[in-house]
Short mmCIF file of C-alpha atoms in Angstrom, two decimals:
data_model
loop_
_atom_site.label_atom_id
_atom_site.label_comp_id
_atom_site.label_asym_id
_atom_site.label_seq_id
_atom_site.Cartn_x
_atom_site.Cartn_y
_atom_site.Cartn_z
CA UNK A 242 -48.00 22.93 22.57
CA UNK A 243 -46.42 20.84 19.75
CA UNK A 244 -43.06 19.85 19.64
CA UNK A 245 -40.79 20.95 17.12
CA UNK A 246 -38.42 18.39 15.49
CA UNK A 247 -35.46 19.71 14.21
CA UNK A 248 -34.11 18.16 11.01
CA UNK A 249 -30.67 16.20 11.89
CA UNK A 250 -27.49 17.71 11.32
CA UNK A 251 -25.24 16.84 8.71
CA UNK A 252 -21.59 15.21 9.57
CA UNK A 253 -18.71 17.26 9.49
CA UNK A 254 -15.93 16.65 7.12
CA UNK A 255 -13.82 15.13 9.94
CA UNK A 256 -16.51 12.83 10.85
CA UNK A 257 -17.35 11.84 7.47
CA UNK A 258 -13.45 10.76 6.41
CA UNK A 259 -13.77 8.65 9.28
CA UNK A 260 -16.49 6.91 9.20
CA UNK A 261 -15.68 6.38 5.17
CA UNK A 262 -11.82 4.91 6.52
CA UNK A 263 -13.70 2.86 9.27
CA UNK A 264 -15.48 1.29 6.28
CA UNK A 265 -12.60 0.95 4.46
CA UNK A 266 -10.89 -0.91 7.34
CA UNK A 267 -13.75 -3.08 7.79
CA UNK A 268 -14.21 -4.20 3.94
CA UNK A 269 -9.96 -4.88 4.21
CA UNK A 270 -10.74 -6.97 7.00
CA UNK A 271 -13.34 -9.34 5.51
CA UNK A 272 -10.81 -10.06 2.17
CA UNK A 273 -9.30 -13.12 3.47
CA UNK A 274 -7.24 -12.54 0.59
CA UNK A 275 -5.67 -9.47 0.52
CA UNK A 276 -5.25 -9.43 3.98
CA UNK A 277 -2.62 -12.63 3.60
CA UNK A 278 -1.17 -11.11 0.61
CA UNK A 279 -0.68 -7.41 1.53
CA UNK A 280 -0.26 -8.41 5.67
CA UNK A 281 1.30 -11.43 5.62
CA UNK A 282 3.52 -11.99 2.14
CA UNK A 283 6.51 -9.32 3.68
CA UNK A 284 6.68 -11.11 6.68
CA UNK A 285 6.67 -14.48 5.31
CA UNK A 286 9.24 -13.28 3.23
CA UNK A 287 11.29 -12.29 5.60
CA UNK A 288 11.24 -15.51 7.46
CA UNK A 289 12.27 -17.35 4.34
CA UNK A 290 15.64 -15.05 3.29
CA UNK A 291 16.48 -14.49 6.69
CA UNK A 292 16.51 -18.03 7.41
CA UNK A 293 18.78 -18.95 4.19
CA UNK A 294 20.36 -15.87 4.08
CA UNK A 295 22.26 -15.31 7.17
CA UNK A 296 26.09 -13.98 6.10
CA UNK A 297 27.57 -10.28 6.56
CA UNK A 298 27.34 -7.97 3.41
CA UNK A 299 30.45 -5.74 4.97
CA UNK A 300 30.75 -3.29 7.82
CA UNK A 301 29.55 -6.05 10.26
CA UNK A 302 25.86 -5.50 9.01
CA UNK A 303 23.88 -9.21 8.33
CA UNK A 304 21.79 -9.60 5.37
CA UNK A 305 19.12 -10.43 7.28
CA UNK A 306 19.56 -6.96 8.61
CA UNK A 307 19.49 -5.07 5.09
CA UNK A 308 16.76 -7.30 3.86
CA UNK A 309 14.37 -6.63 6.82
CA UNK A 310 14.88 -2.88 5.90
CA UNK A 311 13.84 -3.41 2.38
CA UNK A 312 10.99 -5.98 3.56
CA UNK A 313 9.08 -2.69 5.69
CA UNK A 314 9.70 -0.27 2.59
CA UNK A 315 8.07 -3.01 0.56
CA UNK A 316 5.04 -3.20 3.05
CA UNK A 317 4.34 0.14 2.54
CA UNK A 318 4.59 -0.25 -1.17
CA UNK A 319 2.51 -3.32 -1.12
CA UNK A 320 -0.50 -1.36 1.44
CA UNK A 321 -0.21 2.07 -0.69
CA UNK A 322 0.35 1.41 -4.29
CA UNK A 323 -0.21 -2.36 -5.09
CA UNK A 324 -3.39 -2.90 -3.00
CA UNK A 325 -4.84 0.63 -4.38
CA UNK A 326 -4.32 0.09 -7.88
CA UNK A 327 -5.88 -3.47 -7.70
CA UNK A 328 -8.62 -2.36 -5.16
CA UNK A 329 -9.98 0.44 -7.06
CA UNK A 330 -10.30 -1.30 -10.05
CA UNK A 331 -12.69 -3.85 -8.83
CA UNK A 332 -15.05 -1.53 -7.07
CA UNK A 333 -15.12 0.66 -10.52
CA UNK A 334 -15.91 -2.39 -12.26
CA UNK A 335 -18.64 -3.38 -10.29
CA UNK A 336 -20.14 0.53 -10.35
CA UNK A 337 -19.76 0.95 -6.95
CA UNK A 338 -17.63 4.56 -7.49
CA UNK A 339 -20.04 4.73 -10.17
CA UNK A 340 -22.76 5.21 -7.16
CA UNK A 341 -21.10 6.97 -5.45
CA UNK A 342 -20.23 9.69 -7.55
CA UNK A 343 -23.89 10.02 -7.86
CA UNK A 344 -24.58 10.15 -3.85
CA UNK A 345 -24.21 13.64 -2.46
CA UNK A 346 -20.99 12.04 -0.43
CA UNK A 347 -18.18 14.61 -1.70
CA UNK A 348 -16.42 12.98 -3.56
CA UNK A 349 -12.74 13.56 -1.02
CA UNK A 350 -14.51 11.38 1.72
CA UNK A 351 -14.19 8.75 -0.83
CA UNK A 352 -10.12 9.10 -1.44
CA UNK A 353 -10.39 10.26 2.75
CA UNK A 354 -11.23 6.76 3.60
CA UNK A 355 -8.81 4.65 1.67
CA UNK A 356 -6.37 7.35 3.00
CA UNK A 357 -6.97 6.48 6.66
CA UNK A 358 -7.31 2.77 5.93
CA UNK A 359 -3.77 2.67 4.35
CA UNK A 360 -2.32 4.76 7.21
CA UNK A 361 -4.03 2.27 9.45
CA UNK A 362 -3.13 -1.11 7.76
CA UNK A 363 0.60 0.38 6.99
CA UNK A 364 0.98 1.13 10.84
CA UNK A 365 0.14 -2.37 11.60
CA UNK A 366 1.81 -3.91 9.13
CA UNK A 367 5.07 -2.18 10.05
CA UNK A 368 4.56 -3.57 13.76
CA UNK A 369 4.22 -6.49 13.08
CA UNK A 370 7.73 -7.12 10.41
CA UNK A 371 9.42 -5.26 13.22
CA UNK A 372 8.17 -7.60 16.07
CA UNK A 373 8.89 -10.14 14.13
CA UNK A 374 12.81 -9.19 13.04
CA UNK A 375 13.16 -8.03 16.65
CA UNK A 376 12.05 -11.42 18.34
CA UNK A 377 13.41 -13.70 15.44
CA UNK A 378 16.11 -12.24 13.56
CA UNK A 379 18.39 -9.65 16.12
CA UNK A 380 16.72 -6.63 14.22
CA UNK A 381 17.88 -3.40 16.24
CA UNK A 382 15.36 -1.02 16.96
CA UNK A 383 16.10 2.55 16.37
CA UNK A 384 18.33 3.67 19.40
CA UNK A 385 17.82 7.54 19.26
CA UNK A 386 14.92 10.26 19.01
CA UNK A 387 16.36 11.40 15.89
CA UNK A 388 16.40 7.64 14.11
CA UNK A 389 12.92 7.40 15.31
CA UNK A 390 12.10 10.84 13.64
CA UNK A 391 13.63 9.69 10.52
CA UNK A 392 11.54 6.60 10.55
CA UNK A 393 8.42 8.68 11.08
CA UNK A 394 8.77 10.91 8.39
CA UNK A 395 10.26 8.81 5.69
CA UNK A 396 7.20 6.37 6.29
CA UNK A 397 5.01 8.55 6.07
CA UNK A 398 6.10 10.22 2.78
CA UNK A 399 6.83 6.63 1.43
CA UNK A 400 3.69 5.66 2.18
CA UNK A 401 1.94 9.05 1.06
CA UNK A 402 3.80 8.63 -2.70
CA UNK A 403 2.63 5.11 -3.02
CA UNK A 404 -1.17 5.70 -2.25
CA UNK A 405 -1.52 8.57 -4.38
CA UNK A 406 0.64 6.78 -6.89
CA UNK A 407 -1.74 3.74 -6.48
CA UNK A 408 -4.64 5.61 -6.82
CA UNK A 409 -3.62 7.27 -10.05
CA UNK A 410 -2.04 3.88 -11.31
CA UNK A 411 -5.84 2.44 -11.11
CA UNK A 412 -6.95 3.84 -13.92
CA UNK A 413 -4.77 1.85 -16.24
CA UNK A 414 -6.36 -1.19 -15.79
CA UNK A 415 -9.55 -1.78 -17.77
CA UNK A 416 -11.10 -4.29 -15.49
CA UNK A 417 -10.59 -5.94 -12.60
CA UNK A 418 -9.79 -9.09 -13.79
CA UNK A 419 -6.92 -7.61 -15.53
CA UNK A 420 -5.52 -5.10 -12.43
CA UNK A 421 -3.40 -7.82 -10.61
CA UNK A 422 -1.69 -8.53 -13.67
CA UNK A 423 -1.13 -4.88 -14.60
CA UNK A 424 0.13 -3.97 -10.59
CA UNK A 425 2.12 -7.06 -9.35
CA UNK A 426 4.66 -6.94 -12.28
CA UNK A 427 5.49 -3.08 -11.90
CA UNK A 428 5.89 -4.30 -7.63
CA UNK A 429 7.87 -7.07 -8.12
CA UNK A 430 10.58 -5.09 -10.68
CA UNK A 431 11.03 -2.25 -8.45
CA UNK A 432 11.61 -4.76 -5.47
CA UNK A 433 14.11 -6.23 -7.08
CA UNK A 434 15.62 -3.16 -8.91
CA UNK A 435 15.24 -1.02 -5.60
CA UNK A 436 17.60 -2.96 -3.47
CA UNK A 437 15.28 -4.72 -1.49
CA UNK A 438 16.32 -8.62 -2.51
CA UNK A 439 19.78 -7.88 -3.25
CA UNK A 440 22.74 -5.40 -2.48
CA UNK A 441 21.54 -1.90 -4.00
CA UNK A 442 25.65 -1.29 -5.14
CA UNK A 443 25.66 -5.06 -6.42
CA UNK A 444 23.07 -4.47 -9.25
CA UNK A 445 24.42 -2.84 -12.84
CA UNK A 446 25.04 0.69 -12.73
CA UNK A 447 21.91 0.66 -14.88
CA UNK A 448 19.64 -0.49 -13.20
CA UNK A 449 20.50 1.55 -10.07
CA UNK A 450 19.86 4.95 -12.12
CA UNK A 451 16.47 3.60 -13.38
CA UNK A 452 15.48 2.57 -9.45
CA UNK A 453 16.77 6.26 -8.63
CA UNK A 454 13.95 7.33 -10.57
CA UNK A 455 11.11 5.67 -7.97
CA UNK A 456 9.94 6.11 -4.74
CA UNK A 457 11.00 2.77 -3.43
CA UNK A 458 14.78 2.88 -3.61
CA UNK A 459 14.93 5.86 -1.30
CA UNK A 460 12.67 4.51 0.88
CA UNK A 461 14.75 1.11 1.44
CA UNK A 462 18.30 3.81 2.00
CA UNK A 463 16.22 6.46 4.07
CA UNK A 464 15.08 3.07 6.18
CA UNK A 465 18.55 1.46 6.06
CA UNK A 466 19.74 5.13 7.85
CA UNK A 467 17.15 4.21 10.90
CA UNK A 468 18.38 0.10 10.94
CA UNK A 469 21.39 -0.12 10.22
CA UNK A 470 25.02 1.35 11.71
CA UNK A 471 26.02 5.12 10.14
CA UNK A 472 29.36 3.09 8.98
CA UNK A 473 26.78 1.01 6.91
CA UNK A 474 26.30 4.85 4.99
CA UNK A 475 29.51 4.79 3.24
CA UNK A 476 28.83 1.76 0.99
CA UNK A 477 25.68 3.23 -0.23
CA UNK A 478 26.03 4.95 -3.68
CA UNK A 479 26.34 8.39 -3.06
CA UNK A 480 28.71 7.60 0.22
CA UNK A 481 26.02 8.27 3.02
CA UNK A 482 22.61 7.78 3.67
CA UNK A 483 21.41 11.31 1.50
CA UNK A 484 17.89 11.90 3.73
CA UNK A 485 18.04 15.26 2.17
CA UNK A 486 17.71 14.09 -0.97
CA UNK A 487 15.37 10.87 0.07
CA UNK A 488 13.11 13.32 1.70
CA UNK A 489 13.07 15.64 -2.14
CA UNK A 490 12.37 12.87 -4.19
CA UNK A 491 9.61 11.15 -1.82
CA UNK A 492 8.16 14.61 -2.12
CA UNK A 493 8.26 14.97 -5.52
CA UNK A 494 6.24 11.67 -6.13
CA UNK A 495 3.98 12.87 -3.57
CA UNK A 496 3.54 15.86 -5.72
CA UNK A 497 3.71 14.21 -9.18
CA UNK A 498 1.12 11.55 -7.42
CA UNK A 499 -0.97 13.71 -6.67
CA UNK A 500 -1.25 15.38 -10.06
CA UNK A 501 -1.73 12.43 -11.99
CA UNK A 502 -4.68 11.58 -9.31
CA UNK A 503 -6.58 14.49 -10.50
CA UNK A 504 -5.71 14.50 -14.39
CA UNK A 505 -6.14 10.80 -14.90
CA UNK A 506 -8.49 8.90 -12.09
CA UNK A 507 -11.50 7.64 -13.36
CA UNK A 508 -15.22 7.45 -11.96
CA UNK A 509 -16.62 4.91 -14.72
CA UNK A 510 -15.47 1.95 -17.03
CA UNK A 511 -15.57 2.94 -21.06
CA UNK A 512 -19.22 0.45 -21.01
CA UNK A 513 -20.64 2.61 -18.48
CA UNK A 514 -20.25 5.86 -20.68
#
């Protein structure tokens, strides 16, 4: 009697995404580079204001305090969008999305796996600013279910507006030579226009309403609800903390993300055809 060999069966879709985000973790990993810049910049950060930086901003709340809150919204800016939109680039440029558009991989697994390494990489980036503002700086961790809840789901639509915002934002760079000067720029203004370095009522009225417009200013005053005191709420701009609407704008950029992901990404470079 012969032995029949059966042919091996394909991965499911679950196993696919992750063994494309394991991969995705793993190339993170070996960057020396972006793992000190996207990992280690908001803490370093943080160490730097809080330790210059250490007076009350009103309603017994430290700036050390408000900044920290801003520092984990801008982690989860810097892992989503920034790291995404430079990321991408390179790997187009060198044809490796070029490949693997022409691999029978659907093409989701690909988008699956930088998915699940941003999730990953967020979650341990967010540990880490809060062990350090815990240990170092007299950062409160959130003392109810409900603050923790709060945390949870503004995090993860934060984080869910960046990457797809990220991933659309990739195709506007035309190499990747040119993506880090394209992406840091558009990081660095909303950091500074979102509240995160300074006061969010202390900036011109101006520049408020144009951070109203992005994801990252209700991300730092959905976060400042979970950190800080709910007498802190009344010196925010509308008069309290507003989750309702920082939960319908984070979903409309998750949305409006998400669009521009599948009207604008791109596969190939203009040389490539």
């Amino acid at each position: 009697m012969t032995a029949t060999t059966q042919a091996p069966t394909a991965p499911g879709p679950l196993k696919l995404g992750l063994r494309q985000g394991g991969l995705e973790v793993r190339q993170f990993s070996r960057s020396r580079e972006a793992v000190v810049f996207t990992m280690a910049f908001p803490a370093i950060m943080i160490v730097i204001f809080a330790s210059i930086f250490g007076g009350e901003i009103g309603g017994g709340v430290k700036f050390t305090q408000y900044f920290i809150t801003g520092m984990i919204a801008t982690g989860l800016l810097s892992v989503g969008f920034q790291s995404l939109a430079i990321q991408i680039p390179a790997e187009r440029d060198r044809g490796v999305l070029k490949r693997l558009r022409g691999t029978p991989m659907p093409k989701w697994v690909y988008f699956a796996g930088k998915v699940i390494m941003v999730l990953i990489i967020g979650v341990v980036e967010t540990a880490i600013l809060l062990a350090v503002s815990t240990l170092f700086f007299d950062l409160d961790l959130p003392s109810s279910g409900a603050r923790w809840l709060t945390f949870l789901w503004v995090g993860l639509l934060g984080i869910s507006a960046c990457t797809l915002c990220g991933i659309a934002f990739s195709s506007v760079a035309r190499t990747a030579r040119s993506a880090p000067a394209v992406v840091t720029p558009v990081a660095l203004i909303l950091q500074f226009i979102s509240g995160v370095f300074f006061v969010f009522t202390d900036l011109p009225a101006w520049m408020q309403h144009v951070a109203a417009i992005f994801p990252l200013k209700w991300m730092c005053q959905g976060l400042r609800s979970v950190f800080l005191p709910d007498s802190f709420a009344a010196q925010e701009p509308g008069g309290s903390w507003e989750l309702g609407r920082v939960a319908l704008v984070l979903g409309a950029w998750c949305v409006i993300g998400l669009i521009l992901c599948i009207t604008t990404f791109k596969w190939t470079t203009k040389r490539d055809g």
